[in-house]
Protein backbone atom coordinates (compact mmCIF):
# COMPACT_ATOMS: atom_id res chain seq x y z
CA UNK A 1 0.00 0.00 0.00
CA UNK A 2 1.25 3.50 -0.78
CA UNK A 3 2.31 5.41 2.34
CA UNK A 4 1.17 8.64 0.68
CA UNK A 5 -2.34 9.88 -0.08
CA UNK A 6 -2.86 9.68 -3.85
CA UNK A 7 -4.99 12.82 -3.73
CA UNK A 8 -3.11 15.27 -1.45
CA UNK A 9 0.31 13.60 -1.10
CA UNK A 10 0.36 13.72 2.70
CA UNK A 11 2.19 10.74 4.23
CA UNK A 12 -0.15 8.25 5.83
CA UNK A 13 0.29 6.15 8.94
CA UNK A 14 0.93 2.49 8.16
CA UNK A 15 -2.21 0.40 7.80
CA UNK A 16 -2.73 -3.29 7.45
CA UNK A 17 -2.02 -4.35 3.89
CA UNK A 18 -5.17 -4.52 1.83
CA UNK A 19 -7.37 -2.50 4.14
CA UNK A 20 -9.15 0.55 2.88
CA UNK A 21 -8.48 3.77 4.79
CA UNK A 22 -9.41 7.44 4.93
CA UNK A 23 -6.66 10.08 4.50
CA UNK A 24 -6.09 11.89 7.80
CA UNK A 25 -5.48 15.16 5.94
CA UNK A 26 -7.97 15.46 3.07
CA UNK A 27 -10.45 12.71 3.91
CA UNK A 28 -9.94 10.95 0.57
CA UNK A 29 -10.93 7.29 0.85
CA UNK A 30 -8.37 4.82 -0.45
CA UNK A 31 -10.24 1.72 -1.43
CA UNK A 32 -8.13 -1.40 -1.71
CA UNK A 33 -11.08 -3.61 -2.48
CA UNK A 34 -11.26 -5.74 -5.62
CA UNK A 35 -10.59 -4.39 -9.08
CA UNK A 36 -13.62 -4.46 -11.34
CA UNK A 37 -13.46 -6.15 -14.71
CA UNK A 38 -16.02 -7.20 -17.27
CA UNK A 39 -16.20 -10.29 -19.48
CA UNK A 40 -18.48 -10.20 -22.50
CA UNK A 41 -20.11 -13.27 -24.06
CA UNK A 42 -21.32 -12.38 -27.55
CA UNK A 43 -23.29 -14.87 -29.62
CA UNK A 44 -24.46 -14.69 -33.22
CA UNK A 45 -25.67 -17.40 -35.63
CA UNK A 46 -25.01 -20.08 -32.98
CA UNK A 47 -21.40 -18.95 -32.66
CA UNK A 48 -19.44 -17.51 -29.74
CA UNK A 49 -17.07 -14.58 -30.10
CA UNK A 50 -13.60 -15.20 -28.69
CA UNK A 51 -10.21 -13.56 -28.85
CA UNK A 52 -6.75 -15.06 -28.67
CA UNK A 53 -5.29 -13.23 -25.71
CA UNK A 54 -2.22 -11.14 -26.39
CA UNK A 55 -1.42 -10.38 -22.77
CA UNK A 56 -0.84 -12.36 -19.61
CA UNK A 57 -2.39 -14.15 -17.87
CA UNK A 58 -3.29 -16.89 -20.37
CA UNK A 59 -1.47 -15.23 -23.28
CA UNK A 60 -2.15 -17.17 -26.51
CA UNK A 61 -5.35 -18.78 -25.18
CA UNK A 62 -8.87 -18.18 -26.49
CA UNK A 63 -11.15 -16.23 -24.16
CA UNK A 64 -14.11 -13.90 -24.31
CA UNK A 65 -13.28 -10.21 -24.79
CA UNK A 66 -13.19 -8.08 -21.67
CA UNK A 67 -11.05 -6.00 -19.37
CA UNK A 68 -10.95 -3.38 -16.66
CA UNK A 69 -13.79 -0.99 -16.01
CA UNK A 70 -12.11 2.43 -16.17
CA UNK A 71 -12.62 5.36 -13.82
CA UNK A 72 -16.07 6.88 -14.23
CA UNK A 73 -17.20 4.21 -16.69
CA UNK A 74 -20.28 2.01 -16.47
CA UNK A 75 -19.80 -1.75 -16.70
CA UNK A 76 -21.87 -1.74 -19.89
CA UNK A 77 -19.77 1.00 -21.49
CA UNK A 78 -16.60 -0.86 -20.51
CA UNK A 79 -17.93 -4.07 -22.06
CA UNK A 80 -18.86 -2.30 -25.28
CA UNK A 81 -15.47 -0.56 -25.43
CA UNK A 82 -13.48 -3.72 -24.77
CA UNK A 83 -15.37 -5.68 -27.42
CA UNK A 84 -14.73 -2.93 -29.95
CA UNK A 85 -11.04 -2.55 -29.05
CA UNK A 86 -10.37 -6.28 -29.17
CA UNK A 87 -12.59 -7.37 -32.08
CA UNK A 88 -13.75 -4.28 -34.00
CA UNK A 89 -17.36 -5.25 -33.27
CA UNK A 90 -19.74 -2.46 -32.30
CA UNK A 91 -22.30 -3.34 -29.62
CA UNK A 92 -24.41 -0.69 -27.99
CA UNK A 93 -23.87 -0.75 -24.21
CA UNK A 94 -27.65 -0.88 -23.85
CA UNK A 95 -27.68 -4.25 -25.65
CA UNK A 96 -25.49 -5.91 -23.02
CA UNK A 97 -27.35 -7.92 -20.41
CA UNK A 98 -25.88 -8.75 -17.01
CA UNK A 99 -25.51 -12.50 -16.72
CA UNK A 100 -22.97 -13.20 -14.03
CA UNK A 101 -20.61 -12.26 -11.22
CA UNK A 102 -17.26 -13.99 -10.72
CA UNK A 103 -15.15 -13.26 -7.63
CA UNK A 104 -11.46 -14.18 -7.87
CA UNK A 105 -10.14 -13.33 -4.43
CA UNK A 106 -6.59 -14.50 -5.18
CA UNK A 107 -6.33 -11.77 -7.82
CA UNK A 108 -8.42 -9.27 -5.81
CA UNK A 109 -10.78 -9.05 -8.81
CA UNK A 110 -14.50 -9.13 -9.44
CA UNK A 111 -15.70 -9.81 -12.98
CA UNK A 112 -19.14 -8.73 -14.09
CA UNK A 113 -20.24 -10.93 -16.98
CA UNK A 114 -22.31 -9.39 -19.77
CA UNK A 115 -23.99 -11.11 -22.68
CA UNK A 116 -25.32 -10.11 -26.07
CA UNK A 117 -27.20 -12.11 -28.69
CA UNK A 118 -26.67 -10.61 -32.17
CA UNK A 119 -28.30 -11.57 -35.46
CA UNK A 120 -25.20 -11.61 -37.67
CA UNK A 121 -21.69 -12.89 -37.09
CA UNK A 122 -20.09 -9.93 -38.84
CA UNK A 123 -16.39 -9.73 -39.86
CA UNK A 124 -13.91 -9.06 -37.06
CA UNK A 125 -10.68 -7.11 -36.70
CA UNK A 126 -8.43 -8.24 -33.87
CA UNK A 127 -7.04 -5.35 -31.85
CA UNK A 128 -3.42 -5.82 -30.77
CA UNK A 129 -1.84 -5.97 -28.29
CA UNK A 130 -4.77 -7.28 -26.20
CA UNK A 131 -6.09 -9.56 -28.95
CA UNK A 132 -3.84 -11.48 -31.35
CA UNK A 133 -6.86 -12.86 -33.19
CA UNK A 134 -10.65 -12.68 -33.02
CA UNK A 135 -12.99 -15.39 -34.29
CA UNK A 136 -16.57 -16.63 -34.18
CA UNK A 137 -16.61 -20.25 -33.00
CA UNK A 138 -19.43 -22.69 -33.62
CA UNK A 139 -19.80 -25.53 -31.11
CA UNK A 140 -18.20 -27.90 -33.65
CA UNK A 141 -15.14 -25.68 -33.97
CA UNK A 142 -14.81 -24.78 -30.28
CA UNK A 143 -11.04 -24.70 -29.48
CA UNK A 144 -11.15 -27.09 -26.46
CA UNK A 145 -7.40 -27.41 -26.12
CA UNK A 146 -6.66 -23.72 -26.37
CA UNK A 147 -9.29 -22.02 -24.20
CA UNK A 148 -8.14 -20.12 -21.14
CA UNK A 149 -8.17 -21.89 -17.79
CA UNK A 150 -11.44 -20.40 -16.46
CA UNK A 151 -13.29 -22.15 -19.35
CA UNK A 152 -11.64 -25.56 -18.94
CA UNK A 153 -14.27 -26.81 -16.49
CA UNK A 154 -17.23 -25.59 -18.56
CA UNK A 155 -18.76 -28.07 -21.00
CA UNK A 156 -19.27 -27.10 -24.64
CA UNK A 157 -22.98 -27.77 -24.14
CA UNK A 158 -23.04 -25.21 -21.35
CA UNK A 159 -21.09 -22.65 -23.39
CA UNK A 160 -23.61 -22.88 -26.25
CA UNK A 161 -26.70 -23.26 -24.11
CA UNK A 162 -27.73 -19.59 -24.61
CA UNK A 163 -27.80 -19.96 -28.41
CA UNK A 164 -29.64 -23.26 -28.29
CA UNK A 165 -32.33 -22.00 -25.94
CA UNK A 166 -32.29 -18.22 -26.58
CA UNK A 167 -32.44 -17.91 -22.79
CA UNK A 168 -30.18 -15.91 -20.48
CA UNK A 169 -28.29 -18.03 -17.90
CA UNK A 170 -27.29 -16.44 -14.60
CA UNK A 171 -23.78 -17.34 -13.46
CA UNK A 172 -22.42 -17.03 -9.94
CA UNK A 173 -18.86 -18.09 -9.18
CA UNK A 174 -16.50 -17.85 -6.22
CA UNK A 175 -13.02 -19.30 -5.75
CA UNK A 176 -14.17 -22.86 -5.33
CA UNK A 177 -17.78 -23.12 -6.49
CA UNK A 178 -20.02 -22.15 -9.34
CA UNK A 179 -23.70 -22.31 -10.09
CA UNK A 180 -25.70 -21.47 -13.16
CA UNK A 181 -29.36 -20.60 -12.88
CA UNK A 182 -31.07 -21.42 -16.16
CA UNK A 183 -33.81 -18.86 -16.62
CA UNK A 184 -36.81 -18.56 -18.89
CA UNK A 185 -35.71 -15.03 -19.67
CA UNK A 186 -34.87 -14.11 -23.26
CA UNK A 187 -32.52 -11.46 -24.59
CA UNK A 188 -34.85 -8.64 -25.54
CA UNK A 189 -35.76 -6.23 -22.75
CA UNK A 190 -36.42 -2.50 -22.78
CA UNK A 191 -34.61 -0.06 -20.51
CA UNK A 192 -36.65 2.09 -18.20
CA UNK A 193 -35.55 5.72 -17.80
CA UNK A 194 -34.82 6.66 -14.18
ZN1 LIG B 1 -5.21 13.09 1.39
PDB file of C-alpha atoms and ligand atoms in Angstrom:
ATOM      1  CA  UNK A   1       0.000   0.000   0.000  1.00  0.00           C
ATOM      2  CA  UNK A   2       1.247   3.498  -0.780  1.00  0.00           C
ATOM      3  CA  UNK A   3       2.311   5.408   2.337  1.00  0.00           C
ATOM      4  CA  UNK A   4       1.169   8.640   0.677  1.00  0.00           C
ATOM      5  CA  UNK A   5      -2.335   9.879  -0.079  1.00  0.00           C
ATOM      6  CA  UNK A   6      -2.859   9.677  -3.849  1.00  0.00           C
ATOM      7  CA  UNK A   7      -4.990  12.821  -3.728  1.00  0.00           C
ATOM      8  CA  UNK A   8      -3.115  15.267  -1.452  1.00  0.00           C
ATOM      9  CA  UNK A   9       0.310  13.603  -1.100  1.00  0.00           C
ATOM     10  CA  UNK A  10       0.362  13.725   2.699  1.00  0.00           C
ATOM     11  CA  UNK A  11       2.189  10.740   4.230  1.00  0.00           C
ATOM     12  CA  UNK A  12      -0.149   8.252   5.826  1.00  0.00           C
ATOM     13  CA  UNK A  13       0.290   6.146   8.943  1.00  0.00           C
ATOM     14  CA  UNK A  14       0.930   2.486   8.158  1.00  0.00           C
ATOM     15  CA  UNK A  15      -2.212   0.405   7.801  1.00  0.00           C
ATOM     16  CA  UNK A  16      -2.732  -3.286   7.452  1.00  0.00           C
ATOM     17  CA  UNK A  17      -2.022  -4.345   3.895  1.00  0.00           C
ATOM     18  CA  UNK A  18      -5.172  -4.524   1.832  1.00  0.00           C
ATOM     19  CA  UNK A  19      -7.369  -2.501   4.141  1.00  0.00           C
ATOM     20  CA  UNK A  20      -9.153   0.547   2.877  1.00  0.00           C
ATOM     21  CA  UNK A  21      -8.484   3.768   4.791  1.00  0.00           C
ATOM     22  CA  UNK A  22      -9.407   7.436   4.934  1.00  0.00           C
ATOM     23  CA  UNK A  23      -6.657  10.083   4.499  1.00  0.00           C
ATOM     24  CA  UNK A  24      -6.090  11.886   7.801  1.00  0.00           C
ATOM     25  CA  UNK A  25      -5.479  15.164   5.940  1.00  0.00           C
ATOM     26  CA  UNK A  26      -7.974  15.464   3.068  1.00  0.00           C
ATOM     27  CA  UNK A  27     -10.450  12.712   3.907  1.00  0.00           C
ATOM     28  CA  UNK A  28      -9.939  10.948   0.575  1.00  0.00           C
ATOM     29  CA  UNK A  29     -10.932   7.293   0.851  1.00  0.00           C
ATOM     30  CA  UNK A  30      -8.369   4.819  -0.446  1.00  0.00           C
ATOM     31  CA  UNK A  31     -10.239   1.720  -1.429  1.00  0.00           C
ATOM     32  CA  UNK A  32      -8.126  -1.402  -1.707  1.00  0.00           C
ATOM     33  CA  UNK A  33     -11.081  -3.610  -2.481  1.00  0.00           C
ATOM     34  CA  UNK A  34     -11.263  -5.740  -5.617  1.00  0.00           C
ATOM     35  CA  UNK A  35     -10.586  -4.395  -9.084  1.00  0.00           C
ATOM     36  CA  UNK A  36     -13.617  -4.462 -11.341  1.00  0.00           C
ATOM     37  CA  UNK A  37     -13.462  -6.147 -14.714  1.00  0.00           C
ATOM     38  CA  UNK A  38     -16.015  -7.201 -17.270  1.00  0.00           C
ATOM     39  CA  UNK A  39     -16.202 -10.286 -19.483  1.00  0.00           C
ATOM     40  CA  UNK A  40     -18.483 -10.201 -22.499  1.00  0.00           C
ATOM     41  CA  UNK A  41     -20.110 -13.272 -24.058  1.00  0.00           C
ATOM     42  CA  UNK A  42     -21.318 -12.377 -27.546  1.00  0.00           C
ATOM     43  CA  UNK A  43     -23.293 -14.866 -29.616  1.00  0.00           C
ATOM     44  CA  UNK A  44     -24.459 -14.692 -33.224  1.00  0.00           C
ATOM     45  CA  UNK A  45     -25.671 -17.396 -35.628  1.00  0.00           C
ATOM     46  CA  UNK A  46     -25.012 -20.078 -32.978  1.00  0.00           C
ATOM     47  CA  UNK A  47     -21.400 -18.948 -32.659  1.00  0.00           C
ATOM     48  CA  UNK A  48     -19.443 -17.509 -29.740  1.00  0.00           C
ATOM     49  CA  UNK A  49     -17.066 -14.576 -30.104  1.00  0.00           C
ATOM     50  CA  UNK A  50     -13.604 -15.198 -28.694  1.00  0.00           C
ATOM     51  CA  UNK A  51     -10.212 -13.558 -28.849  1.00  0.00           C
ATOM     52  CA  UNK A  52      -6.754 -15.061 -28.671  1.00  0.00           C
ATOM     53  CA  UNK A  53      -5.293 -13.228 -25.712  1.00  0.00           C
ATOM     54  CA  UNK A  54      -2.217 -11.140 -26.393  1.00  0.00           C
ATOM     55  CA  UNK A  55      -1.421 -10.376 -22.770  1.00  0.00           C
ATOM     56  CA  UNK A  56      -0.844 -12.358 -19.611  1.00  0.00           C
ATOM     57  CA  UNK A  57      -2.388 -14.147 -17.871  1.00  0.00           C
ATOM     58  CA  UNK A  58      -3.295 -16.889 -20.374  1.00  0.00           C
ATOM     59  CA  UNK A  59      -1.472 -15.233 -23.280  1.00  0.00           C
ATOM     60  CA  UNK A  60      -2.146 -17.166 -26.507  1.00  0.00           C
ATOM     61  CA  UNK A  61      -5.354 -18.777 -25.184  1.00  0.00           C
ATOM     62  CA  UNK A  62      -8.873 -18.182 -26.485  1.00  0.00           C
ATOM     63  CA  UNK A  63     -11.149 -16.230 -24.158  1.00  0.00           C
ATOM     64  CA  UNK A  64     -14.111 -13.900 -24.313  1.00  0.00           C
ATOM     65  CA  UNK A  65     -13.279 -10.213 -24.788  1.00  0.00           C
ATOM     66  CA  UNK A  66     -13.185  -8.075 -21.669  1.00  0.00           C
ATOM     67  CA  UNK A  67     -11.049  -5.997 -19.369  1.00  0.00           C
ATOM     68  CA  UNK A  68     -10.954  -3.381 -16.663  1.00  0.00           C
ATOM     69  CA  UNK A  69     -13.793  -0.987 -16.009  1.00  0.00           C
ATOM     70  CA  UNK A  70     -12.114   2.428 -16.173  1.00  0.00           C
ATOM     71  CA  UNK A  71     -12.622   5.356 -13.823  1.00  0.00           C
ATOM     72  CA  UNK A  72     -16.071   6.883 -14.228  1.00  0.00           C
ATOM     73  CA  UNK A  73     -17.198   4.206 -16.690  1.00  0.00           C
ATOM     74  CA  UNK A  74     -20.284   2.013 -16.466  1.00  0.00           C
ATOM     75  CA  UNK A  75     -19.804  -1.753 -16.700  1.00  0.00           C
ATOM     76  CA  UNK A  76     -21.873  -1.742 -19.891  1.00  0.00           C
ATOM     77  CA  UNK A  77     -19.766   1.004 -21.495  1.00  0.00           C
ATOM     78  CA  UNK A  78     -16.597  -0.863 -20.512  1.00  0.00           C
ATOM     79  CA  UNK A  79     -17.926  -4.065 -22.056  1.00  0.00           C
ATOM     80  CA  UNK A  80     -18.857  -2.299 -25.279  1.00  0.00           C
ATOM     81  CA  UNK A  81     -15.468  -0.561 -25.433  1.00  0.00           C
ATOM     82  CA  UNK A  82     -13.483  -3.718 -24.768  1.00  0.00           C
ATOM     83  CA  UNK A  83     -15.370  -5.685 -27.417  1.00  0.00           C
ATOM     84  CA  UNK A  84     -14.727  -2.928 -29.953  1.00  0.00           C
ATOM     85  CA  UNK A  85     -11.041  -2.546 -29.046  1.00  0.00           C
ATOM     86  CA  UNK A  86     -10.366  -6.277 -29.174  1.00  0.00           C
ATOM     87  CA  UNK A  87     -12.587  -7.370 -32.077  1.00  0.00           C
ATOM     88  CA  UNK A  88     -13.753  -4.284 -34.001  1.00  0.00           C
ATOM     89  CA  UNK A  89     -17.356  -5.255 -33.273  1.00  0.00           C
ATOM     90  CA  UNK A  90     -19.739  -2.458 -32.295  1.00  0.00           C
ATOM     91  CA  UNK A  91     -22.296  -3.340 -29.615  1.00  0.00           C
ATOM     92  CA  UNK A  92     -24.413  -0.692 -27.987  1.00  0.00           C
ATOM     93  CA  UNK A  93     -23.872  -0.753 -24.211  1.00  0.00           C
ATOM     94  CA  UNK A  94     -27.654  -0.884 -23.846  1.00  0.00           C
ATOM     95  CA  UNK A  95     -27.676  -4.247 -25.654  1.00  0.00           C
ATOM     96  CA  UNK A  96     -25.485  -5.905 -23.025  1.00  0.00           C
ATOM     97  CA  UNK A  97     -27.351  -7.918 -20.407  1.00  0.00           C
ATOM     98  CA  UNK A  98     -25.882  -8.753 -17.014  1.00  0.00           C
ATOM     99  CA  UNK A  99     -25.508 -12.496 -16.725  1.00  0.00           C
ATOM    100  CA  UNK A 100     -22.966 -13.204 -14.030  1.00  0.00           C
ATOM    101  CA  UNK A 101     -20.614 -12.258 -11.222  1.00  0.00           C
ATOM    102  CA  UNK A 102     -17.260 -13.993 -10.719  1.00  0.00           C
ATOM    103  CA  UNK A 103     -15.146 -13.260  -7.634  1.00  0.00           C
ATOM    104  CA  UNK A 104     -11.458 -14.178  -7.868  1.00  0.00           C
ATOM    105  CA  UNK A 105     -10.143 -13.325  -4.426  1.00  0.00           C
ATOM    106  CA  UNK A 106      -6.595 -14.499  -5.183  1.00  0.00           C
ATOM    107  CA  UNK A 107      -6.327 -11.773  -7.817  1.00  0.00           C
ATOM    108  CA  UNK A 108      -8.423  -9.274  -5.814  1.00  0.00           C
ATOM    109  CA  UNK A 109     -10.784  -9.055  -8.810  1.00  0.00           C
ATOM    110  CA  UNK A 110     -14.504  -9.134  -9.435  1.00  0.00           C
ATOM    111  CA  UNK A 111     -15.701  -9.807 -12.981  1.00  0.00           C
ATOM    112  CA  UNK A 112     -19.144  -8.734 -14.087  1.00  0.00           C
ATOM    113  CA  UNK A 113     -20.243 -10.928 -16.983  1.00  0.00           C
ATOM    114  CA  UNK A 114     -22.309  -9.395 -19.769  1.00  0.00           C
ATOM    115  CA  UNK A 115     -23.986 -11.113 -22.680  1.00  0.00           C
ATOM    116  CA  UNK A 116     -25.325 -10.106 -26.075  1.00  0.00           C
ATOM    117  CA  UNK A 117     -27.199 -12.109 -28.690  1.00  0.00           C
ATOM    118  CA  UNK A 118     -26.667 -10.608 -32.168  1.00  0.00           C
ATOM    119  CA  UNK A 119     -28.297 -11.565 -35.463  1.00  0.00           C
ATOM    120  CA  UNK A 120     -25.197 -11.615 -37.666  1.00  0.00           C
ATOM    121  CA  UNK A 121     -21.685 -12.889 -37.091  1.00  0.00           C
ATOM    122  CA  UNK A 122     -20.085  -9.934 -38.843  1.00  0.00           C
ATOM    123  CA  UNK A 123     -16.390  -9.732 -39.862  1.00  0.00           C
ATOM    124  CA  UNK A 124     -13.912  -9.061 -37.056  1.00  0.00           C
ATOM    125  CA  UNK A 125     -10.681  -7.109 -36.703  1.00  0.00           C
ATOM    126  CA  UNK A 126      -8.429  -8.240 -33.871  1.00  0.00           C
ATOM    127  CA  UNK A 127      -7.044  -5.346 -31.851  1.00  0.00           C
ATOM    128  CA  UNK A 128      -3.423  -5.816 -30.767  1.00  0.00           C
ATOM    129  CA  UNK A 129      -1.841  -5.966 -28.288  1.00  0.00           C
ATOM    130  CA  UNK A 130      -4.775  -7.279 -26.204  1.00  0.00           C
ATOM    131  CA  UNK A 131      -6.094  -9.558 -28.952  1.00  0.00           C
ATOM    132  CA  UNK A 132      -3.835 -11.483 -31.353  1.00  0.00           C
ATOM    133  CA  UNK A 133      -6.861 -12.864 -33.193  1.00  0.00           C
ATOM    134  CA  UNK A 134     -10.650 -12.683 -33.019  1.00  0.00           C
ATOM    135  CA  UNK A 135     -12.994 -15.388 -34.294  1.00  0.00           C
ATOM    136  CA  UNK A 136     -16.569 -16.631 -34.181  1.00  0.00           C
ATOM    137  CA  UNK A 137     -16.607 -20.254 -33.003  1.00  0.00           C
ATOM    138  CA  UNK A 138     -19.433 -22.691 -33.620  1.00  0.00           C
ATOM    139  CA  UNK A 139     -19.803 -25.529 -31.107  1.00  0.00           C
ATOM    140  CA  UNK A 140     -18.203 -27.898 -33.648  1.00  0.00           C
ATOM    141  CA  UNK A 141     -15.140 -25.680 -33.971  1.00  0.00           C
ATOM    142  CA  UNK A 142     -14.807 -24.783 -30.277  1.00  0.00           C
ATOM    143  CA  UNK A 143     -11.045 -24.704 -29.479  1.00  0.00           C
ATOM    144  CA  UNK A 144     -11.149 -27.088 -26.459  1.00  0.00           C
ATOM    145  CA  UNK A 145      -7.402 -27.411 -26.124  1.00  0.00           C
ATOM    146  CA  UNK A 146      -6.661 -23.718 -26.368  1.00  0.00           C
ATOM    147  CA  UNK A 147      -9.286 -22.020 -24.199  1.00  0.00           C
ATOM    148  CA  UNK A 148      -8.145 -20.116 -21.140  1.00  0.00           C
ATOM    149  CA  UNK A 149      -8.172 -21.892 -17.791  1.00  0.00           C
ATOM    150  CA  UNK A 150     -11.445 -20.401 -16.464  1.00  0.00           C
ATOM    151  CA  UNK A 151     -13.285 -22.152 -19.355  1.00  0.00           C
ATOM    152  CA  UNK A 152     -11.645 -25.557 -18.938  1.00  0.00           C
ATOM    153  CA  UNK A 153     -14.270 -26.813 -16.490  1.00  0.00           C
ATOM    154  CA  UNK A 154     -17.229 -25.589 -18.563  1.00  0.00           C
ATOM    155  CA  UNK A 155     -18.757 -28.066 -21.005  1.00  0.00           C
ATOM    156  CA  UNK A 156     -19.275 -27.104 -24.639  1.00  0.00           C
ATOM    157  CA  UNK A 157     -22.982 -27.774 -24.138  1.00  0.00           C
ATOM    158  CA  UNK A 158     -23.044 -25.206 -21.345  1.00  0.00           C
ATOM    159  CA  UNK A 159     -21.087 -22.653 -23.390  1.00  0.00           C
ATOM    160  CA  UNK A 160     -23.605 -22.878 -26.251  1.00  0.00           C
ATOM    161  CA  UNK A 161     -26.704 -23.256 -24.108  1.00  0.00           C
ATOM    162  CA  UNK A 162     -27.727 -19.589 -24.609  1.00  0.00           C
ATOM    163  CA  UNK A 163     -27.801 -19.959 -28.415  1.00  0.00           C
ATOM    164  CA  UNK A 164     -29.638 -23.259 -28.287  1.00  0.00           C
ATOM    165  CA  UNK A 165     -32.327 -21.999 -25.942  1.00  0.00           C
ATOM    166  CA  UNK A 166     -32.294 -18.224 -26.578  1.00  0.00           C
ATOM    167  CA  UNK A 167     -32.443 -17.910 -22.790  1.00  0.00           C
ATOM    168  CA  UNK A 168     -30.185 -15.914 -20.484  1.00  0.00           C
ATOM    169  CA  UNK A 169     -28.293 -18.028 -17.905  1.00  0.00           C
ATOM    170  CA  UNK A 170     -27.293 -16.441 -14.596  1.00  0.00           C
ATOM    171  CA  UNK A 171     -23.776 -17.340 -13.457  1.00  0.00           C
ATOM    172  CA  UNK A 172     -22.417 -17.030  -9.936  1.00  0.00           C
ATOM    173  CA  UNK A 173     -18.862 -18.091  -9.183  1.00  0.00           C
ATOM    174  CA  UNK A 174     -16.502 -17.854  -6.216  1.00  0.00           C
ATOM    175  CA  UNK A 175     -13.021 -19.295  -5.750  1.00  0.00           C
ATOM    176  CA  UNK A 176     -14.172 -22.865  -5.333  1.00  0.00           C
ATOM    177  CA  UNK A 177     -17.781 -23.119  -6.485  1.00  0.00           C
ATOM    178  CA  UNK A 178     -20.020 -22.152  -9.342  1.00  0.00           C
ATOM    179  CA  UNK A 179     -23.697 -22.309 -10.091  1.00  0.00           C
ATOM    180  CA  UNK A 180     -25.701 -21.467 -13.157  1.00  0.00           C
ATOM    181  CA  UNK A 181     -29.357 -20.602 -12.883  1.00  0.00           C
ATOM    182  CA  UNK A 182     -31.073 -21.416 -16.158  1.00  0.00           C
ATOM    183  CA  UNK A 183     -33.805 -18.865 -16.621  1.00  0.00           C
ATOM    184  CA  UNK A 184     -36.809 -18.556 -18.888  1.00  0.00           C
ATOM    185  CA  UNK A 185     -35.713 -15.034 -19.675  1.00  0.00           C
ATOM    186  CA  UNK A 186     -34.866 -14.112 -23.260  1.00  0.00           C
ATOM    187  CA  UNK A 187     -32.516 -11.459 -24.593  1.00  0.00           C
ATOM    188  CA  UNK A 188     -34.852  -8.639 -25.536  1.00  0.00           C
ATOM    189  CA  UNK A 189     -35.755  -6.234 -22.749  1.00  0.00           C
ATOM    190  CA  UNK A 190     -36.416  -2.500 -22.784  1.00  0.00           C
ATOM    191  CA  UNK A 191     -34.612  -0.056 -20.515  1.00  0.00           C
ATOM    192  CA  UNK A 192     -36.649   2.091 -18.195  1.00  0.00           C
ATOM    193  CA  UNK A 193     -35.551   5.716 -17.803  1.00  0.00           C
ATOM    194  CA  UNK A 194     -34.822   6.657 -14.178  1.00  0.00           C
TER     195      UNK A 194
HETATM  196 ZN1  LIG B   1      -5.206  13.091   1.391  1.00  0.00          ZN
END
